[in-house]
Amino acid sequence: MRGLSKDYGKLRVVSSLTFDVREGELLGVIGPNGAGKTTLFALLGGTIAPTEGEIRFRGQAVERLRPDHRCHLGIARTFQVVRPFAELTVRENVRAAALFGKPEVPPPGEIRAAVEEVLALTGLAPVAASPARALSLPQRKRLEVARALATRPRLLLLDEVLAGLNPRAVEEAIPLIRSLHADRGITVLVIEHNLRAIMGLSQRVLVLNFGERIYDGAPQGAVEDPEVIRAYLGGPARA
Amino acid sequence: MRWPGSGLRVTEGTAAALFFGALALLPLALSFNPYYLSILVAALVLGSVAVSWNVLAGLCGQVSFGHAGFFGLGAYASAILAMRAGWSPWLAMAGAGVAGVAVSLLIGLPSFKLRGPYFALAILGFAEVLKLLALNLDSLTGGSQGIFGVPPPTALRLGGLTADFEASRTANYYLAGLLLLLVWGAAVLLRRSRAGVAMATVHADEEAAAGIGVPVLRTKATALAVSAFFTALLGAFYAHYVHYLDPDSAFDGAWSIMPIVAALFGGMSTLVGPAVGALVITGLDEFLFKRLFESGHQLFFGLLLAAVIVWAPSGLLGGRVRRPTT
């Protein structure tokens, strides 16, 4: 993406952000509250339109495409504040994503198989017949991932899927994210507050602060970067 | 409040089989009394409109306050097609449904494109605009005088049986019942279809639906078009049944409000619920409210609605008819 900006009124939430994601990469996006991480995902997913700048996905300009068209191209996101289809069962939630994720409708047998596979992978098979509203928060987070996966994405945007999970659940979730990336070749962007998790998970991290990129590189370098430390711990205001 | 036997839960199919079975036998129980049958025909028409309204609201989550517009449009379109263009009333009724679809897209596509309650607002005004058109396009609609002598549907002969819609209340009752069955059946098929899945996701969360690739605008437009088709079809039946149309009766605001009351009362999460609701509220109105208060009996619907919302928000059948799952 090139020179991407988003204004809310006079507030510039994402400011002239430029970065590339290589196919097959697992990129962590971190930054303090209000850094513009979720806004960045909303821009990529198409829920909001950028004020300026462009987003290219596999060579195609997508910044003016509707969210459903971006999904068809292969961009899928989870929502930080989970948004299950509450009255539908878990299986129906996943099935809807499998039915609509791509413009061509797969044959019913293929849909069924894909749905069961995603349910098994995300550990939701035992609760597949429950309505989504009955799920616990960790299960709802899994459902977000399951639904995004069922659309058969090339680029998966995971927005704080580990937040609010207890340490054991986090331990379980990390291998899942890693396997999506390694076994299925999905490019993954992860927003996370849990620094330990993201450092262990990503090959590269992007650090945002006040909508700007302040670091882009190896995870280990981020924790030693003076500007990143300042952004997280406070200290003298940046010019 | 707990209803007696509230642990009992049935499927949509069972509830519908019981309901339509009872409808088929009801005229026998009433010894074909024309007075009761005429009340029942009105209830069935309301029931069909309520089920149609609920295709949009219950399946797709889009609330319309202007279905009287589609109802009146269908009534006028069918009457005009039959009387001016010389179509058979049966064909004219189908044509009225198509007119309903065309006009629904005209109003739906632009207003669904905007986020927020624009559709609900637009359709409120739209019904009024159509009524004004019917009042003022004198050469086509007869203006405030209305249209007299709308022909009944031509008689049907099946073996030795003849359904004469001109003279027989019973024939009209069964036709209204079949129309209700048709609307309900279409709603069931729609809910099971891929489009029905899309409607359920849009109903639950538009943004999340778009995120998994659901075309939100097309989904809402489809729900509206189906809903408008059947509402206009029922308006057409009404025109050929009462033989007389004027703007005040065809576009009566009651055709917007009563389907909502019926659907809420019967249960919006079910497909047959709104039809059951229509029969119950019509019965209450005719045999209770009107006897208590000759004028102003409509007040009771407000009270009824308040009671339903407070004590049984999922309606009469909402908690008992299981939603089918896949």
XYZ file of C-alpha atoms in Angstrom, chain A residues 43-222:
180
model
C -9.073 -0.013 5.248
C -7.674 -3.299 3.971
C -10.967 -5.139 4.434
C -12.967 -2.346 2.831
C -15.270 -1.484 5.724
C -14.048 2.106 5.369
C -12.605 3.962 2.386
C -9.229 5.704 2.584
C -9.090 9.506 2.464
C -5.970 9.229 0.319
C -3.649 6.602 -0.993
C -3.943 3.266 -2.698
C -4.031 -0.390 -1.769
C -2.838 -2.929 -4.302
C -3.538 -6.599 -3.832
C -1.812 -8.992 -6.212
C -1.303 -6.155 -8.654
C -4.901 -4.893 -8.539
C -6.011 -1.558 -7.047
C -8.632 -2.507 -4.447
C -9.077 0.596 -2.309
C -12.464 1.433 -3.883
C -13.825 -2.112 -3.969
C -16.678 -3.191 -1.730
C -15.812 -5.531 1.160
C -17.571 -8.514 -0.458
C -15.537 -8.067 -3.649
C -12.311 -7.892 -1.659
C -13.317 -11.076 0.091
C -13.822 -12.703 -3.307
C -10.293 -11.652 -4.268
C -8.987 -13.347 -1.145
C -8.841 -10.783 1.663
C -10.562 -11.942 4.850
C -10.561 -10.321 8.253
C -11.664 -11.026 11.787
C -13.214 -8.336 13.938
C -11.528 -7.216 17.128
C -14.927 -6.892 18.756
C -16.338 -10.244 17.687
C -19.343 -10.176 15.378
C -20.828 -13.667 15.142
C -24.193 -14.201 13.431
C -25.673 -14.751 16.865
C -28.865 -16.636 16.029
C -27.207 -18.976 13.557
C -25.401 -22.066 14.734
C -21.628 -22.201 14.647
C -21.798 -24.519 11.650
C -24.193 -22.160 9.832
C -21.843 -19.256 10.503
C -18.995 -21.146 8.881
C -21.172 -22.526 6.096
C -22.316 -19.017 5.126
C -18.683 -18.003 4.714
C -17.982 -21.094 2.615
C -21.034 -20.360 0.454
C -20.232 -16.723 -0.220
C -16.474 -16.394 0.210
C -15.795 -16.860 -3.472
C -17.865 -15.724 -6.448
C -18.316 -19.253 -7.784
C -20.434 -21.554 -5.616
C -18.712 -24.868 -4.832
C -20.772 -28.088 -5.068
C -22.621 -28.987 -1.817
C -20.332 -31.907 -1.009
C -17.292 -29.709 -1.205
C -18.922 -27.098 1.029
C -19.782 -29.683 3.648
C -16.242 -31.051 3.652
C -14.703 -27.580 3.833
C -16.986 -26.563 6.705
C -16.182 -29.667 8.745
C -12.478 -29.233 8.088
C -12.497 -25.632 9.304
C -14.582 -26.590 12.356
C -12.098 -29.327 13.247
C -9.085 -27.114 12.647
C -10.390 -24.356 14.908
C -11.571 -26.788 17.571
C -15.208 -25.781 17.159
C -16.522 -29.171 16.026
C -17.923 -30.054 19.488
C -20.040 -26.865 19.579
C -20.918 -26.806 15.865
C -24.654 -27.217 16.502
C -24.886 -24.527 19.207
C -26.143 -21.075 18.347
C -23.223 -18.656 18.142
C -24.681 -16.525 20.924
C -24.097 -19.382 23.373
C -20.331 -19.406 22.844
C -17.737 -18.194 25.352
C -15.436 -15.369 24.338
C -12.500 -17.624 23.424
C -14.857 -19.711 21.299
C -16.218 -16.585 19.623
C -12.692 -15.550 18.749
C -12.170 -18.960 17.199
C -15.403 -18.551 15.275
C -14.103 -15.267 13.848
C -11.049 -17.139 12.586
C -13.131 -20.082 11.355
C -15.456 -17.841 9.377
C -12.576 -15.948 7.803
C -10.845 -19.228 6.923
C -13.951 -20.691 5.346
C -13.865 -17.937 2.708
C -10.586 -19.527 1.492
C -8.463 -16.376 1.843
C -5.034 -15.625 0.422
C -4.539 -12.828 2.947
C -5.886 -13.259 6.453
C -6.184 -10.259 8.780
C -6.336 -11.335 12.420
C -7.360 -8.505 14.725
C -6.463 -9.297 18.342
C -7.699 -12.851 18.209
C -5.631 -13.624 21.305
C -6.884 -10.713 23.406
C -8.968 -11.712 26.384
C -7.805 -15.323 26.214
C -6.144 -16.937 29.194
C -2.513 -18.025 28.821
C -3.463 -21.607 28.092
C -5.822 -20.587 25.292
C -3.095 -18.374 23.867
C -0.682 -21.309 23.943
C -3.236 -23.308 21.971
C -3.974 -20.589 19.461
C -0.415 -19.830 18.424
C 0.269 -23.171 16.719
C -3.068 -22.771 14.895
C -2.028 -19.421 13.450
C 1.373 -20.790 12.588
C -0.092 -23.789 10.795
C -2.440 -21.626 8.718
C 0.578 -19.831 7.513
C 2.944 -22.755 7.117
C 0.607 -25.516 5.914
C -1.855 -23.549 3.837
C 0.425 -20.858 2.538
C -1.916 -18.092 3.677
C -0.353 -14.682 4.083
C -1.202 -13.523 7.600
C -1.292 -10.078 9.176
C -1.692 -10.203 12.948
C -2.629 -7.324 15.206
C -1.795 -8.188 18.772
C -1.301 -6.548 22.118
C 0.322 -9.625 23.506
C 3.919 -8.744 22.632
C 5.362 -12.061 23.701
C 2.981 -13.902 21.406
C 3.600 -11.701 18.452
C 7.352 -11.727 18.852
C 7.356 -15.497 18.837
C 4.919 -15.699 15.950
C 5.890 -13.204 13.301
C 8.769 -13.068 10.921
C 8.545 -9.322 10.687
C 6.770 -6.662 12.705
C 5.348 -3.325 11.772
C 5.063 -0.858 14.640
C 2.518 1.948 14.350
C 2.147 5.004 16.528
C -0.349 7.809 15.885
C -1.057 6.347 12.466
C 2.565 6.367 11.341
C 5.038 3.601 10.806
C 7.814 3.895 13.344
C 9.443 0.517 12.859
C 9.432 -2.178 10.209
C 11.751 -5.144 10.519
C 12.748 -8.161 12.519
C 10.792 -8.725 15.758
C 13.932 -8.706 17.896
C 14.962 -5.298 16.609
C 11.607 -3.785 17.566
